[in-house]
PDB file of C-alpha atoms in Angstrom:
ATOM      1  CA  GLY A   1     -10.611   7.443  51.785  1.00 59.00           C
ATOM      2  CA  ALA A   2     -12.342   4.182  52.647  1.00 82.00           C
ATOM      3  CA  GLY A   3     -11.279   0.294  50.618  1.00 95.00           C
ATOM      4  CA  VAL A   4     -13.387  -2.279  49.090  1.00 97.00           C
ATOM      5  CA  SER A   5     -15.377  -3.622  51.789  1.00 97.00           C
ATOM      6  CA  GLN A   6     -16.303  -6.886  52.195  1.00 98.00           C
ATOM      7  CA  THR A   7     -18.762  -8.474  54.670  1.00 97.00           C
ATOM      8  CA  PRO A   8     -19.057 -10.905  56.537  1.00 97.00           C
ATOM      9  CA  SER A   9     -15.799 -10.923  57.365  1.00 97.00           C
ATOM     10  CA  ASN A  10     -15.649 -14.955  58.364  1.00 97.00           C
ATOM     11  CA  LYS A  11     -19.255 -17.448  57.688  1.00 98.00           C
ATOM     12  CA  VAL A  12     -19.378 -20.828  58.486  1.00 98.00           C
ATOM     13  CA  THR A  13     -21.908 -23.019  56.871  1.00 97.00           C
ATOM     14  CA  GLU A  14     -23.099 -25.782  56.641  1.00 97.00           C
ATOM     15  CA  LYS A  15     -22.661 -27.880  53.311  1.00 97.00           C
ATOM     16  CA  GLY A  16     -25.749 -27.356  51.042  1.00 97.00           C
ATOM     17  CA  LYS A  17     -27.467 -24.233  52.987  1.00 98.00           C
ATOM     18  CA  TYR A  18     -27.063 -21.427  50.180  1.00 98.00           C
ATOM     19  CA  VAL A  19     -24.882 -18.457  50.974  1.00 98.00           C
ATOM     20  CA  GLU A  20     -24.444 -14.517  49.789  1.00 98.00           C
ATOM     21  CA  LEU A  21     -21.137 -13.040  50.473  1.00 98.00           C
ATOM     22  CA  ARG A  22     -21.277  -9.255  49.953  1.00 98.00           C
ATOM     23  CA  CYS A  23     -18.675  -6.164  48.674  1.00 98.00           C
ATOM     24  CA  ASP A  24     -18.641  -2.842  48.432  1.00 98.00           C
ATOM     25  CA  PRO A  25     -16.545  -1.163  46.352  1.00 97.00           C
ATOM     26  CA  ILE A  26     -14.530   1.867  45.463  1.00 96.00           C
ATOM     27  CA  SER A  27     -16.808   4.923  45.168  1.00 94.00           C
ATOM     28  CA  GLY A  28     -16.963   5.984  42.055  1.00 92.00           C
ATOM     29  CA  HIS A  29     -14.918   2.707  40.374  1.00 93.00           C
ATOM     30  CA  THR A  30     -17.090   0.682  37.666  1.00 92.00           C
ATOM     31  CA  ALA A  31     -14.473  -2.721  37.409  1.00 93.00           C
ATOM     32  CA  LEU A  32     -15.498  -5.509  40.460  1.00 95.00           C
ATOM     33  CA  TYR A  33     -13.777  -8.317  40.241  1.00 96.00           C
ATOM     34  CA  TRP A  34     -14.271 -12.152  42.125  1.00 98.00           C
ATOM     35  CA  TYR A  35     -11.338 -13.980  43.156  1.00 98.00           C
ATOM     36  CA  ARG A  36     -11.252 -16.666  45.767  1.00 98.00           C
ATOM     37  CA  GLN A  37      -8.220 -18.348  46.809  1.00 97.00           C
ATOM     38  CA  SER A  38      -8.115 -21.801  48.066  1.00 96.00           C
ATOM     39  CA  LEU A  39      -4.673 -22.813  51.200  1.00 93.00           C
ATOM     40  CA  GLY A  40      -2.115 -22.530  49.584  1.00 92.00           C
ATOM     41  CA  GLN A  41      -2.897 -21.682  46.693  1.00 95.00           C
ATOM     42  CA  GLY A  42      -3.033 -17.840  44.660  1.00 96.00           C
ATOM     43  CA  PRO A  43      -6.506 -15.647  43.910  1.00 97.00           C
ATOM     44  CA  GLU A  44      -8.348 -17.806  41.208  1.00 97.00           C
ATOM     45  CA  PHE A  45     -10.541 -15.607  38.905  1.00 96.00           C
ATOM     46  CA  LEU A  46     -14.472 -15.449  39.652  1.00 97.00           C
ATOM     47  CA  ILE A  47     -15.852 -12.946  37.863  1.00 96.00           C
ATOM     48  CA  TYR A  48     -15.455  -9.454  36.406  1.00 94.00           C
ATOM     49  CA  PHE A  49     -18.544  -6.439  36.415  1.00 94.00           C
ATOM     50  CA  GLN A  50     -18.082  -3.625  33.826  1.00 92.00           C
ATOM     51  CA  GLY A  51     -21.267  -1.249  34.620  1.00 91.00           C
ATOM     52  CA  THR A  52     -23.727  -3.627  36.163  1.00 92.00           C
ATOM     53  CA  GLY A  53     -22.952  -6.110  33.558  1.00 91.00           C
ATOM     54  CA  ALA A  54     -20.817  -9.039  33.977  1.00 90.00           C
ATOM     55  CA  ALA A  55     -18.389  -8.975  31.072  1.00 88.00           C
ATOM     56  CA  ASP A  56     -16.439 -12.174  31.920  1.00 91.00           C
ATOM     57  CA  ASP A  57     -17.703 -15.425  33.757  1.00 93.00           C
ATOM     58  CA  SER A  58     -15.140 -17.480  33.109  1.00 93.00           C
ATOM     59  CA  GLY A  59     -14.020 -18.902  35.698  1.00 94.00           C
ATOM     60  CA  LEU A  60     -17.052 -19.589  38.029  1.00 96.00           C
ATOM     61  CA  PRO A  61     -16.406 -23.241  38.465  1.00 95.00           C
ATOM     62  CA  ASN A  62     -20.012 -23.852  37.889  1.00 95.00           C
ATOM     63  CA  ASP A  63     -23.908 -23.003  37.963  1.00 95.00           C
ATOM     64  CA  ARG A  64     -24.168 -22.926  42.140  1.00 97.00           C
ATOM     65  CA  PHE A  65     -22.456 -20.356  41.837  1.00 97.00           C
ATOM     66  CA  PHE A  66     -24.104 -16.811  41.156  1.00 96.00           C
ATOM     67  CA  ALA A  67     -22.992 -13.317  41.647  1.00 97.00           C
ATOM     68  CA  VAL A  68     -25.207  -9.222  40.192  1.00 97.00           C
ATOM     69  CA  ARG A  69     -23.939  -6.495  40.445  1.00 96.00           C
ATOM     70  CA  PRO A  70     -27.721  -5.211  40.660  1.00 95.00           C
ATOM     71  CA  GLU A  71     -27.143  -0.648  40.342  1.00 93.00           C
ATOM     72  CA  GLY A  72     -23.140  -1.030  39.497  1.00 91.00           C
ATOM     73  CA  SER A  73     -21.601  -0.832  42.914  1.00 94.00           C
ATOM     74  CA  VAL A  74     -22.957  -3.225  45.935  1.00 97.00           C
ATOM     75  CA  SER A  75     -22.315  -6.731  44.071  1.00 98.00           C
ATOM     76  CA  THR A  76     -22.951  -9.787  45.916  1.00 98.00           C
ATOM     77  CA  LEU A  77     -21.134 -13.313  45.733  1.00 98.00           C
ATOM     78  CA  LYS A  78     -24.584 -16.101  45.697  1.00 98.00           C
ATOM     79  CA  ILE A  79     -23.359 -19.980  46.761  1.00 98.00           C
ATOM     80  CA  GLN A  80     -26.597 -22.240  46.399  1.00 97.00           C
ATOM     81  CA  ARG A  81     -26.192 -26.243  47.241  1.00 97.00           C
ATOM     82  CA  THR A  82     -22.838 -25.413  48.974  1.00 98.00           C
ATOM     83  CA  GLU A  83     -20.108 -28.191  49.672  1.00 97.00           C
ATOM     84  CA  ARG A  84     -16.716 -28.376  52.126  1.00 97.00           C
ATOM     85  CA  GLY A  85     -14.510 -27.717  48.751  1.00 96.00           C
ATOM     86  CA  ASP A  86     -16.286 -23.987  48.449  1.00 97.00           C
ATOM     87  CA  SER A  87     -14.624 -23.405  51.466  1.00 97.00           C
ATOM     88  CA  ALA A  88     -11.633 -20.371  50.549  1.00 98.00           C
ATOM     89  CA  VAL A  89     -11.142 -16.987  51.165  1.00 98.00           C
ATOM     90  CA  TYR A  90     -13.679 -14.792  49.155  1.00 98.00           C
ATOM     91  CA  LEU A  91     -12.026 -11.561  48.307  1.00 98.00           C
ATOM     92  CA  CYS A  92     -13.283  -9.098  46.170  1.00 98.00           C
ATOM     93  CA  ALA A  93     -11.190  -6.456  44.106  1.00 96.00           C
ATOM     94  CA  SER A  94     -11.995  -3.173  42.559  1.00 95.00           C
ATOM     95  CA  SER A  95     -10.702  -0.307  39.819  1.00 92.00           C
ATOM     96  CA  ARG A  96     -11.369   2.474  38.291  1.00 90.00           C
ATOM     97  CA  GLY A  97     -12.854   1.434  35.209  1.00 81.00           C
ATOM     98  CA  PRO A  98     -11.999  -1.479  32.684  1.00 73.00           C
ATOM     99  CA  PHE A  99      -8.582  -1.371  30.092  1.00 73.00           C
ATOM    100  CA  MET A 100      -5.568  -2.381  33.562  1.00 69.00           C
ATOM    101  CA  GLU A 101      -6.479   0.311  36.089  1.00 81.00           C
ATOM    102  CA  THR A 102      -4.936  -1.121  39.250  1.00 87.00           C
ATOM    103  CA  GLN A 103      -7.401  -3.038  40.608  1.00 92.00           C
ATOM    104  CA  TYR A 104      -7.531  -2.538  44.597  1.00 94.00           C
ATOM    105  CA  PHE A 105      -8.642  -6.111  47.244  1.00 96.00           C
ATOM    106  CA  GLY A 106     -10.604  -5.480  49.701  1.00 97.00           C
ATOM    107  CA  PRO A 107      -9.820  -8.345  52.976  1.00 97.00           C
ATOM    108  CA  GLY A 108     -11.910 -11.162  51.669  1.00 97.00           C
ATOM    109  CA  THR A 109     -15.330 -12.945  53.450  1.00 98.00           C
ATOM    110  CA  ARG A 110     -13.246 -16.477  54.755  1.00 98.00           C
ATOM    111  CA  LEU A 111     -15.753 -19.215  54.063  1.00 98.00           C
ATOM    112  CA  LEU A 112     -15.755 -22.183  55.751  1.00 98.00           C
ATOM    113  CA  VAL A 113     -18.182 -25.270  54.965  1.00 98.00           C
ATOM    114  CA  LEU A 114     -18.949 -27.576  56.627  1.00 96.00           C
TER     115      LEU A 114
ATOM    116  CA  ALA B   1      -4.364 -20.746  28.822  1.00 80.00           C
ATOM    117  CA  GLN B   2      -2.705 -18.440  30.621  1.00 87.00           C
ATOM    118  CA  ARG B   3      -0.451 -19.583  33.718  1.00 92.00           C
ATOM    119  CA  VAL B   4       2.514 -18.626  36.201  1.00 97.00           C
ATOM    120  CA  THR B   5       4.350 -20.207  37.737  1.00 97.00           C
ATOM    121  CA  GLN B   6       6.542 -19.312  41.509  1.00 98.00           C
ATOM    122  CA  PRO B   7       8.510 -22.182  42.275  1.00 97.00           C
ATOM    123  CA  GLU B   8       9.902 -21.671  45.150  1.00 96.00           C
ATOM    124  CA  LYS B   9       7.452 -21.315  47.833  1.00 96.00           C
ATOM    125  CA  LEU B  10       9.061 -20.309  50.604  1.00 97.00           C
ATOM    126  CA  LEU B  11      11.975 -18.059  50.457  1.00 98.00           C
ATOM    127  CA  SER B  12      14.605 -16.708  53.279  1.00 97.00           C
ATOM    128  CA  VAL B  13      17.305 -14.096  53.384  1.00 97.00           C
ATOM    129  CA  PHE B  14      19.109 -12.200  55.930  1.00 97.00           C
ATOM    130  CA  LYS B  15      18.988  -8.702  56.431  1.00 97.00           C
ATOM    131  CA  GLY B  16      21.372  -6.454  54.121  1.00 97.00           C
ATOM    132  CA  ALA B  17      21.083  -9.813  51.052  1.00 98.00           C
ATOM    133  CA  PRO B  18      20.391  -9.568  47.822  1.00 97.00           C
ATOM    134  CA  VAL B  19      16.790 -10.637  47.681  1.00 97.00           C
ATOM    135  CA  GLU B  20      14.866 -12.242  43.924  1.00 97.00           C
ATOM    136  CA  LEU B  21      11.652 -13.621  43.500  1.00 98.00           C
ATOM    137  CA  LYS B  22      11.340 -15.648  39.964  1.00 98.00           C
ATOM    138  CA  CYS B  23       8.218 -15.728  38.741  1.00 98.00           C
ATOM    139  CA  ASN B  24       8.420 -17.191  34.629  1.00 97.00           C
ATOM    140  CA  TYR B  25       4.347 -17.534  32.931  1.00 96.00           C
ATOM    141  CA  SER B  26       3.120 -18.913  29.768  1.00 94.00           C
ATOM    142  CA  TYR B  27       1.162 -16.671  27.187  1.00 88.00           C
ATOM    143  CA  SER B  28       1.222 -17.082  23.719  1.00 80.00           C
ATOM    144  CA  GLY B  29       0.872 -12.372  23.562  1.00 81.00           C
ATOM    145  CA  SER B  30       2.211  -9.741  25.421  1.00 82.00           C
ATOM    146  CA  PRO B  31       1.208  -9.963  28.958  1.00 87.00           C
ATOM    147  CA  GLU B  32       0.806  -7.374  31.400  1.00 89.00           C
ATOM    148  CA  LEU B  33       2.551  -8.766  34.836  1.00 92.00           C
ATOM    149  CA  PHE B  34       2.569  -7.704  38.262  1.00 93.00           C
ATOM    150  CA  TRP B  35       3.337  -8.406  42.007  1.00 96.00           C
ATOM    151  CA  TYR B  36       1.076  -8.200  44.674  1.00 96.00           C
ATOM    152  CA  VAL B  37       2.230  -8.234  48.273  1.00 97.00           C
ATOM    153  CA  GLN B  38       0.566  -9.396  51.247  1.00 96.00           C
ATOM    154  CA  TYR B  39       1.339  -8.069  54.584  1.00 96.00           C
ATOM    155  CA  SER B  40       0.671  -9.856  57.573  1.00 94.00           C
ATOM    156  CA  ARG B  41      -3.317  -9.616  58.156  1.00 92.00           C
ATOM    157  CA  GLN B  42      -3.708  -6.669  56.009  1.00 94.00           C
ATOM    158  CA  ARG B  43      -4.963  -7.440  52.419  1.00 95.00           C
ATOM    159  CA  LEU B  44      -3.281  -8.177  48.954  1.00 96.00           C
ATOM    160  CA  GLN B  45      -2.098  -5.046  47.703  1.00 94.00           C
ATOM    161  CA  LEU B  46      -0.030  -4.289  44.123  1.00 93.00           C
ATOM    162  CA  LEU B  47       3.572  -3.654  45.133  1.00 94.00           C
ATOM    163  CA  LEU B  48       4.477  -2.360  41.288  1.00 92.00           C
ATOM    164  CA  ARG B  49       3.879  -3.322  36.884  1.00 89.00           C
ATOM    165  CA  HIS B  50       6.033  -4.037  34.493  1.00 85.00           C
ATOM    166  CA  ILE B  51       5.072  -1.044  32.119  1.00 80.00           C
ATOM    167  CA  SER B  52       4.958   1.358  35.012  1.00 79.00           C
ATOM    168  CA  ARG B  53       9.088   0.434  34.842  1.00 75.00           C
ATOM    169  CA  GLU B  54       9.326   2.040  38.635  1.00 80.00           C
ATOM    170  CA  SER B  55      10.585   1.181  41.962  1.00 82.00           C
ATOM    171  CA  ILE B  56       8.638   0.577  44.784  1.00 86.00           C
ATOM    172  CA  LYS B  57       9.902  -0.305  48.261  1.00 92.00           C
ATOM    173  CA  GLY B  58      13.407  -0.630  46.723  1.00 92.00           C
ATOM    174  CA  PHE B  59      11.762  -3.012  44.669  1.00 95.00           C
ATOM    175  CA  THR B  60      11.785  -3.252  41.037  1.00 94.00           C
ATOM    176  CA  ALA B  61      10.819  -6.455  37.966  1.00 94.00           C
ATOM    177  CA  ASP B  62      11.844  -6.322  34.347  1.00 88.00           C
ATOM    178  CA  LEU B  63      10.042  -8.415  31.901  1.00 90.00           C
ATOM    179  CA  ASN B  64      12.324 -10.681  29.916  1.00 91.00           C
ATOM    180  CA  LYS B  65      10.147 -12.064  26.181  1.00 89.00           C
ATOM    181  CA  GLY B  66      12.788 -14.054  26.051  1.00 91.00           C
ATOM    182  CA  GLU B  67      12.629 -16.394  28.908  1.00 93.00           C
ATOM    183  CA  THR B  68       8.615 -15.403  29.624  1.00 93.00           C
ATOM    184  CA  SER B  69       9.857 -14.043  32.589  1.00 95.00           C
ATOM    185  CA  PHE B  70       9.142 -10.637  35.387  1.00 95.00           C
ATOM    186  CA  HIS B  71      11.742 -11.855  38.874  1.00 97.00           C
ATOM    187  CA  LEU B  72      10.655  -9.967  41.638  1.00 96.00           C
ATOM    188  CA  LYS B  73      14.699  -8.110  42.721  1.00 96.00           C
ATOM    189  CA  LYS B  74      15.929  -5.756  45.698  1.00 96.00           C
ATOM    190  CA  PRO B  75      19.403  -5.039  46.399  1.00 96.00           C
ATOM    191  CA  PHE B  76      18.997  -5.230  50.023  1.00 97.00           C
ATOM    192  CA  ALA B  77      16.571  -6.987  51.968  1.00 97.00           C
ATOM    193  CA  GLN B  78      14.484  -5.373  55.087  1.00 97.00           C
ATOM    194  CA  GLU B  79      12.713  -7.009  58.027  1.00 97.00           C
ATOM    195  CA  GLU B  80       9.886  -5.250  57.315  1.00 97.00           C
ATOM    196  CA  ASP B  81       9.596  -6.900  53.409  1.00 98.00           C
ATOM    197  CA  SER B  82       8.731 -10.076  55.337  1.00 98.00           C
ATOM    198  CA  ALA B  83       5.794 -11.056  52.777  1.00 98.00           C
ATOM    199  CA  MET B  84       3.415 -13.238  50.480  1.00 98.00           C
ATOM    200  CA  TYR B  85       4.435 -12.761  47.596  1.00 98.00           C
ATOM    201  CA  TYR B  86       2.382 -13.254  44.647  1.00 98.00           C
ATOM    202  CA  CYS B  87       2.855 -12.913  40.170  1.00 97.00           C
ATOM    203  CA  ALA B  88      -0.168 -12.553  38.271  1.00 95.00           C
ATOM    204  CA  LEU B  89      -0.690 -12.097  34.700  1.00 93.00           C
ATOM    205  CA  SER B  90      -3.114 -10.160  33.095  1.00 90.00           C
ATOM    206  CA  ARG B  91      -3.484 -10.357  28.812  1.00 83.00           C
ATOM    207  CA  GLY B  92      -4.280  -7.122  28.346  1.00 71.00           C
ATOM    208  CA  GLY B  93      -6.837  -5.766  25.195  1.00 63.00           C
ATOM    209  CA  GLY B  94     -10.079  -5.912  27.614  1.00 59.00           C
ATOM    210  CA  SER B  95      -9.365  -8.803  29.169  1.00 59.00           C
ATOM    211  CA  GLU B  96      -8.941  -7.698  32.428  1.00 80.00           C
ATOM    212  CA  LYS B  97      -8.832 -10.727  34.472  1.00 90.00           C
ATOM    213  CA  LEU B  98      -5.730 -11.197  36.946  1.00 93.00           C
ATOM    214  CA  VAL B  99      -3.973 -15.245  37.096  1.00 95.00           C
ATOM    215  CA  PHE B 100      -2.247 -15.715  40.249  1.00 97.00           C
ATOM    216  CA  GLY B 101       1.118 -17.850  40.814  1.00 97.00           C
ATOM    217  CA  LYS B 102       1.165 -20.036  43.629  1.00 97.00           C
ATOM    218  CA  GLY B 103       2.870 -17.549  45.891  1.00 97.00           C
ATOM    219  CA  THR B 104       6.638 -17.134  47.932  1.00 98.00           C
ATOM    220  CA  LYS B 105       6.899 -16.468  51.329  1.00 98.00           C
ATOM    221  CA  LEU B 106       9.352 -14.432  51.863  1.00 98.00           C
ATOM    222  CA  THR B 107      11.725 -13.762  55.374  1.00 98.00           C
ATOM    223  CA  VAL B 108      13.776 -12.194  56.547  1.00 98.00           C
ATOM    224  CA  ASN B 109      15.096 -12.260  58.923  1.00 97.00           C
ATOM    225  CA  PRO B 110      17.325 -10.533  61.645  1.00 95.00           C
TER     226      PRO B 110
END
């Protein structure tokens, strides 16, 4: 079946602009995760949703970052007043549920802030 | 705080040689450990996890709690094993986030 999809695949924006990144999880997966991967680093956790609610948002770096999952399926990661340091690949993953189910990753959105 | 260390950024071996990718972790509880792999132009995917005790594509990994290690091993490397490998840790117990190492790029030469 279809895997996790993310749009756009690439996004170029200017410093100070607002961006939205979208994630479509595998159908039926209740858990959804966002990670950020900077060049030369491993993925870094941002936020985890179980259903519609954010069960763990401890990885969000500051209040410019916000994510929603209003209907428990698609999620949007929103970044306000982008900074050059936000440039990275943003990865989304989903799993059937909590309790250490395998996380399946999407292809990522490559964000470049000029 | 949890931390995962992969000391080798790059690892190069010849086809047919044994390969070991090192992973050390720091966490005071009982973590769950994973190896993820990313082949060229593909997405990150799970290779194996310690609780399943499986051998996937000839790879194995044993959790050594005394040494806090979870090294990935394969006795005979193949060219198609060339990829980026990430070790990851989860605290479990309802905390689902994965903490990743920086990764090791494995190149298997013909």
